[in-house]
Amino acid sequence: MMPTDFIFNSSGPEQTSSLAEALASLLKGGEILFFKGPIGAGKTVMVKAVAKYFGFKKQPASASFSLMKKYKNKNITLYHADLFRLDSGEMFNLGFEEMLEDETGVLLIEWPGAAESFFPKDRLEIEVILKSGNDREIKFCAGGRVSRALLDNLCKLTEKKKI
């Protein structure tokens, strides 16, 4: 049975980035990743590490001021959204329908509250919880077949690589 939940304890941004790069190595396109947590928890640290893994020179910043950024190379398209200022009624104007149809696309969504009911349930929800100092508890929750397989592979990879 594949896991639906996984908790990873990170001791700092470097370890959080390593975890996100391990996750990125498993992305093929078609995945939806929700990043939850308070300001400064490390959501954007994880998004940057995913982009770095795929070789994007321009590093994502918190997209709060532009809502959506698209990064594309010959292998994958990353759609980075920061929905911090949105409510669910504003979701329909952002073009997510097209992104969901992009087989090479991976959606990386920070502050997904406004999008909870808009996206398919088969998504990997990642909650970054502040602990003391640089310590973070990172909770993963898979909502369907694709995200459960992704989480299962991430669990195996973190064991094997000793992240």
JSON list of C-alpha atoms in Angstrom, two decimals:
[
{"chain": "A", "resi": 1, "resn": "MET", "atom": "CA", "xyz": [0.00, 0.00, 0.00]},
{"chain": "A", "resi": 2, "resn": "MET", "atom": "CA", "xyz": [1.38, 3.36, -1.03]},
{"chain": "A", "resi": 3, "resn": "PRO", "atom": "CA", "xyz": [1.58, 6.06, 1.63]},
{"chain": "A", "resi": 4, "resn": "THR", "atom": "CA", "xyz": [-0.86, 8.95, 1.64]},
{"chain": "A", "resi": 5, "resn": "ASP", "atom": "CA", "xyz": [1.10, 10.87, 4.29]},
{"chain": "A", "resi": 6, "resn": "PHE", "atom": "CA", "xyz": [4.77, 11.44, 5.01]},
{"chain": "A", "resi": 7, "resn": "ILE", "atom": "CA", "xyz": [6.52, 13.73, 7.51]},
{"chain": "A", "resi": 8, "resn": "PHE", "atom": "CA", "xyz": [10.05, 14.99, 6.94]},
{"chain": "A", "resi": 9, "resn": "ASN", "atom": "CA", "xyz": [11.98, 16.93, 9.58]},
{"chain": "A", "resi": 10, "resn": "SER", "atom": "CA", "xyz": [14.36, 19.47, 8.09]},
{"chain": "A", "resi": 11, "resn": "SER", "atom": "CA", "xyz": [17.17, 21.14, 10.02]},
{"chain": "A", "resi": 12, "resn": "GLY", "atom": "CA", "xyz": [17.49, 24.11, 7.65]},
{"chain": "A", "resi": 13, "resn": "PRO", "atom": "CA", "xyz": [17.11, 25.57, 4.16]},
{"chain": "A", "resi": 14, "resn": "GLU", "atom": "CA", "xyz": [19.86, 23.38, 2.68]},
{"chain": "A", "resi": 15, "resn": "GLN", "atom": "CA", "xyz": [18.13, 20.18, 3.76]},
{"chain": "A", "resi": 16, "resn": "THR", "atom": "CA", "xyz": [14.74, 21.55, 2.66]},
{"chain": "A", "resi": 17, "resn": "SER", "atom": "CA", "xyz": [16.25, 22.32, -0.76]},
{"chain": "A", "resi": 18, "resn": "SER", "atom": "CA", "xyz": [17.74, 18.82, -0.99]},
{"chain": "A", "resi": 19, "resn": "LEU", "atom": "CA", "xyz": [14.33, 17.33, -0.25]},
{"chain": "A", "resi": 20, "resn": "ALA", "atom": "CA", "xyz": [12.70, 19.53, -2.92]},
{"chain": "A", "resi": 21, "resn": "GLU", "atom": "CA", "xyz": [15.37, 18.57, -5.48]},
{"chain": "A", "resi": 22, "resn": "ALA", "atom": "CA", "xyz": [14.73, 14.89, -4.71]},
{"chain": "A", "resi": 23, "resn": "LEU", "atom": "CA", "xyz": [11.04, 15.54, -5.28]},
{"chain": "A", "resi": 24, "resn": "ALA", "atom": "CA", "xyz": [11.82, 17.37, -8.53]},
{"chain": "A", "resi": 25, "resn": "SER", "atom": "CA", "xyz": [13.79, 14.36, -9.79]},
{"chain": "A", "resi": 26, "resn": "LEU", "atom": "CA", "xyz": [10.53, 12.38, -9.70]},
{"chain": "A", "resi": 27, "resn": "LEU", "atom": "CA", "xyz": [8.38, 14.90, -11.60]},
{"chain": "A", "resi": 28, "resn": "LYS", "atom": "CA", "xyz": [7.43, 13.93, -15.14]},
{"chain": "A", "resi": 29, "resn": "GLY", "atom": "CA", "xyz": [4.69, 16.47, -15.93]},
{"chain": "A", "resi": 30, "resn": "GLY", "atom": "CA", "xyz": [1.05, 16.52, -15.00]},
{"chain": "A", "resi": 31, "resn": "GLU", "atom": "CA", "xyz": [1.65, 16.83, -11.25]},
{"chain": "A", "resi": 32, "resn": "ILE", "atom": "CA", "xyz": [0.05, 19.42, -8.98]},
{"chain": "A", "resi": 33, "resn": "LEU", "atom": "CA", "xyz": [1.93, 20.48, -5.85]},
{"chain": "A", "resi": 34, "resn": "PHE", "atom": "CA", "xyz": [0.32, 22.69, -3.21]},
{"chain": "A", "resi": 35, "resn": "PHE", "atom": "CA", "xyz": [2.69, 24.48, -0.82]},
{"chain": "A", "resi": 36, "resn": "LYS", "atom": "CA", "xyz": [1.15, 25.56, 2.48]},
{"chain": "A", "resi": 37, "resn": "GLY", "atom": "CA", "xyz": [2.58, 27.25, 5.55]},
{"chain": "A", "resi": 38, "resn": "PRO", "atom": "CA", "xyz": [3.11, 30.65, 7.12]},
{"chain": "A", "resi": 39, "resn": "ILE", "atom": "CA", "xyz": [5.21, 33.44, 5.65]},
{"chain": "A", "resi": 40, "resn": "GLY", "atom": "CA", "xyz": [8.90, 32.54, 5.90]},
{"chain": "A", "resi": 41, "resn": "ALA", "atom": "CA", "xyz": [8.33, 28.81, 6.40]},
{"chain": "A", "resi": 42, "resn": "GLY", "atom": "CA", "xyz": [10.22, 27.72, 3.27]},
{"chain": "A", "resi": 43, "resn": "LYS", "atom": "CA", "xyz": [7.60, 27.30, 0.54]},
{"chain": "A", "resi": 44, "resn": "THR", "atom": "CA", "xyz": [9.55, 29.44, -1.95]},
{"chain": "A", "resi": 45, "resn": "VAL", "atom": "CA", "xyz": [12.80, 27.72, -0.91]},
{"chain": "A", "resi": 46, "resn": "MET", "atom": "CA", "xyz": [11.25, 24.47, -2.14]},
{"chain": "A", "resi": 47, "resn": "VAL", "atom": "CA", "xyz": [9.92, 26.01, -5.36]},
{"chain": "A", "resi": 48, "resn": "LYS", "atom": "CA", "xyz": [13.38, 27.49, -6.12]},
{"chain": "A", "resi": 49, "resn": "ALA", "atom": "CA", "xyz": [15.01, 24.09, -5.55]},
{"chain": "A", "resi": 50, "resn": "VAL", "atom": "CA", "xyz": [12.59, 22.44, -8.01]},
{"chain": "A", "resi": 51, "resn": "ALA", "atom": "CA", "xyz": [13.40, 25.10, -10.63]},
{"chain": "A", "resi": 52, "resn": "LYS", "atom": "CA", "xyz": [17.13, 24.72, -9.98]},
{"chain": "A", "resi": 53, "resn": "TYR", "atom": "CA", "xyz": [16.89, 20.95, -10.47]},
{"chain": "A", "resi": 54, "resn": "PHE", "atom": "CA", "xyz": [15.43, 21.50, -13.95]},
{"chain": "A", "resi": 55, "resn": "GLY", "atom": "CA", "xyz": [18.22, 23.94, -14.84]},
{"chain": "A", "resi": 56, "resn": "PHE", "atom": "CA", "xyz": [16.29, 27.19, -14.92]},
{"chain": "A", "resi": 57, "resn": "LYS", "atom": "CA", "xyz": [18.73, 30.06, -14.60]},
{"chain": "A", "resi": 58, "resn": "LYS", "atom": "CA", "xyz": [16.08, 32.55, -13.54]},
{"chain": "A", "resi": 59, "resn": "GLN", "atom": "CA", "xyz": [15.14, 31.59, -10.01]},
{"chain": "A", "resi": 60, "resn": "PRO", "atom": "CA", "xyz": [11.51, 31.88, -8.97]},
{"chain": "A", "resi": 61, "resn": "ALA", "atom": "CA", "xyz": [10.77, 34.51, -6.39]},
{"chain": "A", "resi": 62, "resn": "SER", "atom": "CA", "xyz": [7.66, 34.70, -4.35]},
{"chain": "A", "resi": 63, "resn": "ALA", "atom": "CA", "xyz": [5.14, 35.40, -7.08]},
{"chain": "A", "resi": 64, "resn": "SER", "atom": "CA", "xyz": [2.87, 37.44, -4.79]},
{"chain": "A", "resi": 65, "resn": "PHE", "atom": "CA", "xyz": [3.20, 40.50, -6.98]},
{"chain": "A", "resi": 66, "resn": "SER", "atom": "CA", "xyz": [2.67, 38.75, -10.32]},
{"chain": "A", "resi": 67, "resn": "LEU", "atom": "CA", "xyz": [0.48, 35.78, -9.26]},
{"chain": "A", "resi": 68, "resn": "MET", "atom": "CA", "xyz": [1.83, 33.47, -11.97]},
{"chain": "A", "resi": 69, "resn": "LYS", "atom": "CA", "xyz": [5.18, 32.72, -13.57]},
{"chain": "A", "resi": 70, "resn": "LYS", "atom": "CA", "xyz": [5.91, 30.18, -16.30]},
{"chain": "A", "resi": 71, "resn": "TYR", "atom": "CA", "xyz": [9.30, 28.49, -16.75]},
{"chain": "A", "resi": 72, "resn": "LYS", "atom": "CA", "xyz": [9.75, 26.28, -19.81]},
{"chain": "A", "resi": 73, "resn": "ASN", "atom": "CA", "xyz": [12.58, 24.22, -21.23]},
{"chain": "A", "resi": 74, "resn": "LYS", "atom": "CA", "xyz": [12.67, 21.25, -23.61]},
{"chain": "A", "resi": 75, "resn": "ASN", "atom": "CA", "xyz": [11.82, 18.78, -20.81]},
{"chain": "A", "resi": 76, "resn": "ILE", "atom": "CA", "xyz": [9.23, 20.44, -18.61]},
{"chain": "A", "resi": 77, "resn": "THR", "atom": "CA", "xyz": [7.09, 23.49, -17.98]},
{"chain": "A", "resi": 78, "resn": "LEU", "atom": "CA", "xyz": [6.83, 24.79, -14.43]},
{"chain": "A", "resi": 79, "resn": "TYR", "atom": "CA", "xyz": [3.87, 26.98, -13.56]},
{"chain": "A", "resi": 80, "resn": "HIS", "atom": "CA", "xyz": [4.54, 28.80, -10.29]},
{"chain": "A", "resi": 81, "resn": "ALA", "atom": "CA", "xyz": [1.53, 30.51, -8.76]},
{"chain": "A", "resi": 82, "resn": "ASP", "atom": "CA", "xyz": [1.30, 32.44, -5.53]},
{"chain": "A", "resi": 83, "resn": "LEU", "atom": "CA", "xyz": [-2.36, 32.86, -4.62]},
{"chain": "A", "resi": 84, "resn": "PHE", "atom": "CA", "xyz": [-1.77, 34.74, -1.36]},
{"chain": "A", "resi": 85, "resn": "ARG", "atom": "CA", "xyz": [-4.03, 37.66, -2.29]},
{"chain": "A", "resi": 86, "resn": "LEU", "atom": "CA", "xyz": [-6.74, 35.77, -4.18]},
{"chain": "A", "resi": 87, "resn": "ASP", "atom": "CA", "xyz": [-10.13, 34.48, -3.22]},
{"chain": "A", "resi": 88, "resn": "SER", "atom": "CA", "xyz": [-11.83, 31.55, -4.94]},
{"chain": "A", "resi": 89, "resn": "GLY", "atom": "CA", "xyz": [-13.95, 33.81, -7.16]},
{"chain": "A", "resi": 90, "resn": "GLU", "atom": "CA", "xyz": [-10.82, 35.14, -8.86]},
{"chain": "A", "resi": 91, "resn": "MET", "atom": "CA", "xyz": [-9.48, 31.70, -9.84]},
{"chain": "A", "resi": 92, "resn": "PHE", "atom": "CA", "xyz": [-11.27, 31.53, -13.18]},
{"chain": "A", "resi": 93, "resn": "ASN", "atom": "CA", "xyz": [-9.27, 34.35, -14.78]},
{"chain": "A", "resi": 94, "resn": "LEU", "atom": "CA", "xyz": [-5.82, 32.81, -14.41]},
{"chain": "A", "resi": 95, "resn": "GLY", "atom": "CA", "xyz": [-5.86, 30.16, -17.17]},
{"chain": "A", "resi": 96, "resn": "PHE", "atom": "CA", "xyz": [-5.39, 27.10, -14.97]},
{"chain": "A", "resi": 97, "resn": "GLU", "atom": "CA", "xyz": [-7.58, 25.01, -17.31]},
{"chain": "A", "resi": 98, "resn": "GLU", "atom": "CA", "xyz": [-4.89, 25.25, -20.02]},
{"chain": "A", "resi": 99, "resn": "MET", "atom": "CA", "xyz": [-2.13, 24.47, -17.54]},
{"chain": "A", "resi": 100, "resn": "LEU", "atom": "CA", "xyz": [-3.93, 21.33, -16.38]},
{"chain": "A", "resi": 101, "resn": "GLU", "atom": "CA", "xyz": [-4.08, 20.13, -19.99]},
{"chain": "A", "resi": 102, "resn": "ASP", "atom": "CA", "xyz": [-0.31, 20.63, -20.47]},
{"chain": "A", "resi": 103, "resn": "GLU", "atom": "CA", "xyz": [1.15, 17.11, -20.15]},
{"chain": "A", "resi": 104, "resn": "THR", "atom": "CA", "xyz": [4.64, 18.50, -19.58]},
{"chain": "A", "resi": 105, "resn": "GLY", "atom": "CA", "xyz": [3.38, 21.00, -17.02]},
{"chain": "A", "resi": 106, "resn": "VAL", "atom": "CA", "xyz": [3.92, 20.86, -13.28]},
{"chain": "A", "resi": 107, "resn": "LEU", "atom": "CA", "xyz": [1.88, 23.25, -11.16]},
{"chain": "A", "resi": 108, "resn": "LEU", "atom": "CA", "xyz": [3.65, 24.64, -8.09]},
{"chain": "A", "resi": 109, "resn": "ILE", "atom": "CA", "xyz": [1.07, 26.58, -6.11]},
{"chain": "A", "resi": 110, "resn": "GLU", "atom": "CA", "xyz": [1.89, 28.57, -2.98]},
{"chain": "A", "resi": 111, "resn": "TRP", "atom": "CA", "xyz": [-0.96, 29.72, -0.74]},
{"chain": "A", "resi": 112, "resn": "PRO", "atom": "CA", "xyz": [-3.46, 27.40, -2.50]},
{"chain": "A", "resi": 113, "resn": "GLY", "atom": "CA", "xyz": [-6.44, 28.23, -0.23]},
{"chain": "A", "resi": 114, "resn": "ALA", "atom": "CA", "xyz": [-8.36, 29.93, -3.03]},
{"chain": "A", "resi": 115, "resn": "ALA", "atom": "CA", "xyz": [-7.70, 26.93, -5.28]},
{"chain": "A", "resi": 116, "resn": "GLU", "atom": "CA", "xyz": [-8.72, 24.10, -2.96]},
{"chain": "A", "resi": 117, "resn": "SER", "atom": "CA", "xyz": [-11.97, 23.29, -4.79]},
{"chain": "A", "resi": 118, "resn": "PHE", "atom": "CA", "xyz": [-10.74, 24.39, -8.22]},
{"chain": "A", "resi": 119, "resn": "PHE", "atom": "CA", "xyz": [-8.09, 21.69, -8.75]},
{"chain": "A", "resi": 120, "resn": "PRO", "atom": "CA", "xyz": [-8.36, 17.90, -8.94]},
{"chain": "A", "resi": 121, "resn": "LYS", "atom": "CA", "xyz": [-8.00, 16.06, -5.63]},
{"chain": "A", "resi": 122, "resn": "ASP", "atom": "CA", "xyz": [-5.05, 14.10, -7.05]},
{"chain": "A", "resi": 123, "resn": "ARG", "atom": "CA", "xyz": [-2.41, 16.52, -5.88]},
{"chain": "A", "resi": 124, "resn": "LEU", "atom": "CA", "xyz": [0.48, 16.48, -3.44]},
{"chain": "A", "resi": 125, "resn": "GLU", "atom": "CA", "xyz": [-0.11, 18.90, -0.59]},
{"chain": "A", "resi": 126, "resn": "ILE", "atom": "CA", "xyz": [3.05, 20.01, 1.18]},
{"chain": "A", "resi": 127, "resn": "GLU", "atom": "CA", "xyz": [2.71, 21.87, 4.46]},
{"chain": "A", "resi": 128, "resn": "VAL", "atom": "CA", "xyz": [5.80, 23.51, 5.93]},
{"chain": "A", "resi": 129, "resn": "ILE", "atom": "CA", "xyz": [5.52, 24.00, 9.69]},
{"chain": "A", "resi": 130, "resn": "LEU", "atom": "CA", "xyz": [7.86, 26.34, 11.57]},
{"chain": "A", "resi": 131, "resn": "LYS", "atom": "CA", "xyz": [9.71, 24.79, 14.50]},
{"chain": "A", "resi": 132, "resn": "SER", "atom": "CA", "xyz": [12.51, 26.35, 16.54]},
{"chain": "A", "resi": 133, "resn": "GLY", "atom": "CA", "xyz": [15.30, 28.14, 14.67]},
{"chain": "A", "resi": 134, "resn": "ASN", "atom": "CA", "xyz": [15.72, 26.80, 11.14]},
{"chain": "A", "resi": 135, "resn": "ASP", "atom": "CA", "xyz": [13.94, 23.52, 11.91]},
{"chain": "A", "resi": 136, "resn": "ARG", "atom": "CA", "xyz": [10.87, 22.70, 9.85]},
{"chain": "A", "resi": 137, "resn": "GLU", "atom": "CA", "xyz": [8.40, 19.86, 9.82]},
{"chain": "A", "resi": 138, "resn": "ILE", "atom": "CA", "xyz": [7.31, 19.18, 6.25]},
{"chain": "A", "resi": 139, "resn": "LYS", "atom": "CA", "xyz": [4.10, 17.21, 5.91]},
{"chain": "A", "resi": 140, "resn": "PHE", "atom": "CA", "xyz": [3.17, 15.61, 2.61]},
{"chain": "A", "resi": 141, "resn": "CYS", "atom": "CA", "xyz": [-0.37, 14.45, 1.89]},
{"chain": "A", "resi": 142, "resn": "ALA", "atom": "CA", "xyz": [-1.26, 12.65, -1.34]},
{"chain": "A", "resi": 143, "resn": "GLY", "atom": "CA", "xyz": [-4.80, 12.91, -2.65]},
{"chain": "A", "resi": 144, "resn": "GLY", "atom": "CA", "xyz": [-4.92, 10.37, -5.47]},
{"chain": "A", "resi": 145, "resn": "ARG", "atom": "CA", "xyz": [-3.18, 7.70, -7.51]},
{"chain": "A", "resi": 146, "resn": "VAL", "atom": "CA", "xyz": [-0.59, 9.93, -9.22]},
{"chain": "A", "resi": 147, "resn": "SER", "atom": "CA", "xyz": [0.32, 11.85, -6.07]},
{"chain": "A", "resi": 148, "resn": "ARG", "atom": "CA", "xyz": [0.46, 8.64, -3.98]},
{"chain": "A", "resi": 149, "resn": "ALA", "atom": "CA", "xyz": [2.93, 7.09, -6.45]},
{"chain": "A", "resi": 150, "resn": "LEU", "atom": "CA", "xyz": [4.97, 10.31, -6.33]},
{"chain": "A", "resi": 151, "resn": "LEU", "atom": "CA", "xyz": [4.97, 10.28, -2.53]},
{"chain": "A", "resi": 152, "resn": "ASP", "atom": "CA", "xyz": [5.87, 6.58, -2.41]},
{"chain": "A", "resi": 153, "resn": "ASN", "atom": "CA", "xyz": [8.86, 7.23, -4.67]},
{"chain": "A", "resi": 154, "resn": "LEU", "atom": "CA", "xyz": [9.87, 10.26, -2.59]},
{"chain": "A", "resi": 155, "resn": "CYS", "atom": "CA", "xyz": [9.80, 8.17, 0.60]},
{"chain": "A", "resi": 156, "resn": "LYS", "atom": "CA", "xyz": [12.06, 5.56, -1.04]},
{"chain": "A", "resi": 157, "resn": "LEU", "atom": "CA", "xyz": [14.41, 8.22, -2.39]},
{"chain": "A", "resi": 158, "resn": "THR", "atom": "CA", "xyz": [14.80, 10.01, 0.96]},
{"chain": "A", "resi": 159, "resn": "GLU", "atom": "CA", "xyz": [15.66, 6.68, 2.60]},
{"chain": "A", "resi": 160, "resn": "LYS", "atom": "CA", "xyz": [18.12, 5.73, -0.11]},
{"chain": "A", "resi": 161, "resn": "LYS", "atom": "CA", "xyz": [19.82, 9.15, -0.35]},
{"chain": "A", "resi": 162, "resn": "LYS", "atom": "CA", "xyz": [19.73, 9.81, 3.41]},
{"chain": "A", "resi": 163, "resn": "ILE", "atom": "CA", "xyz": [18.54, 13.39, 2.89]}
]
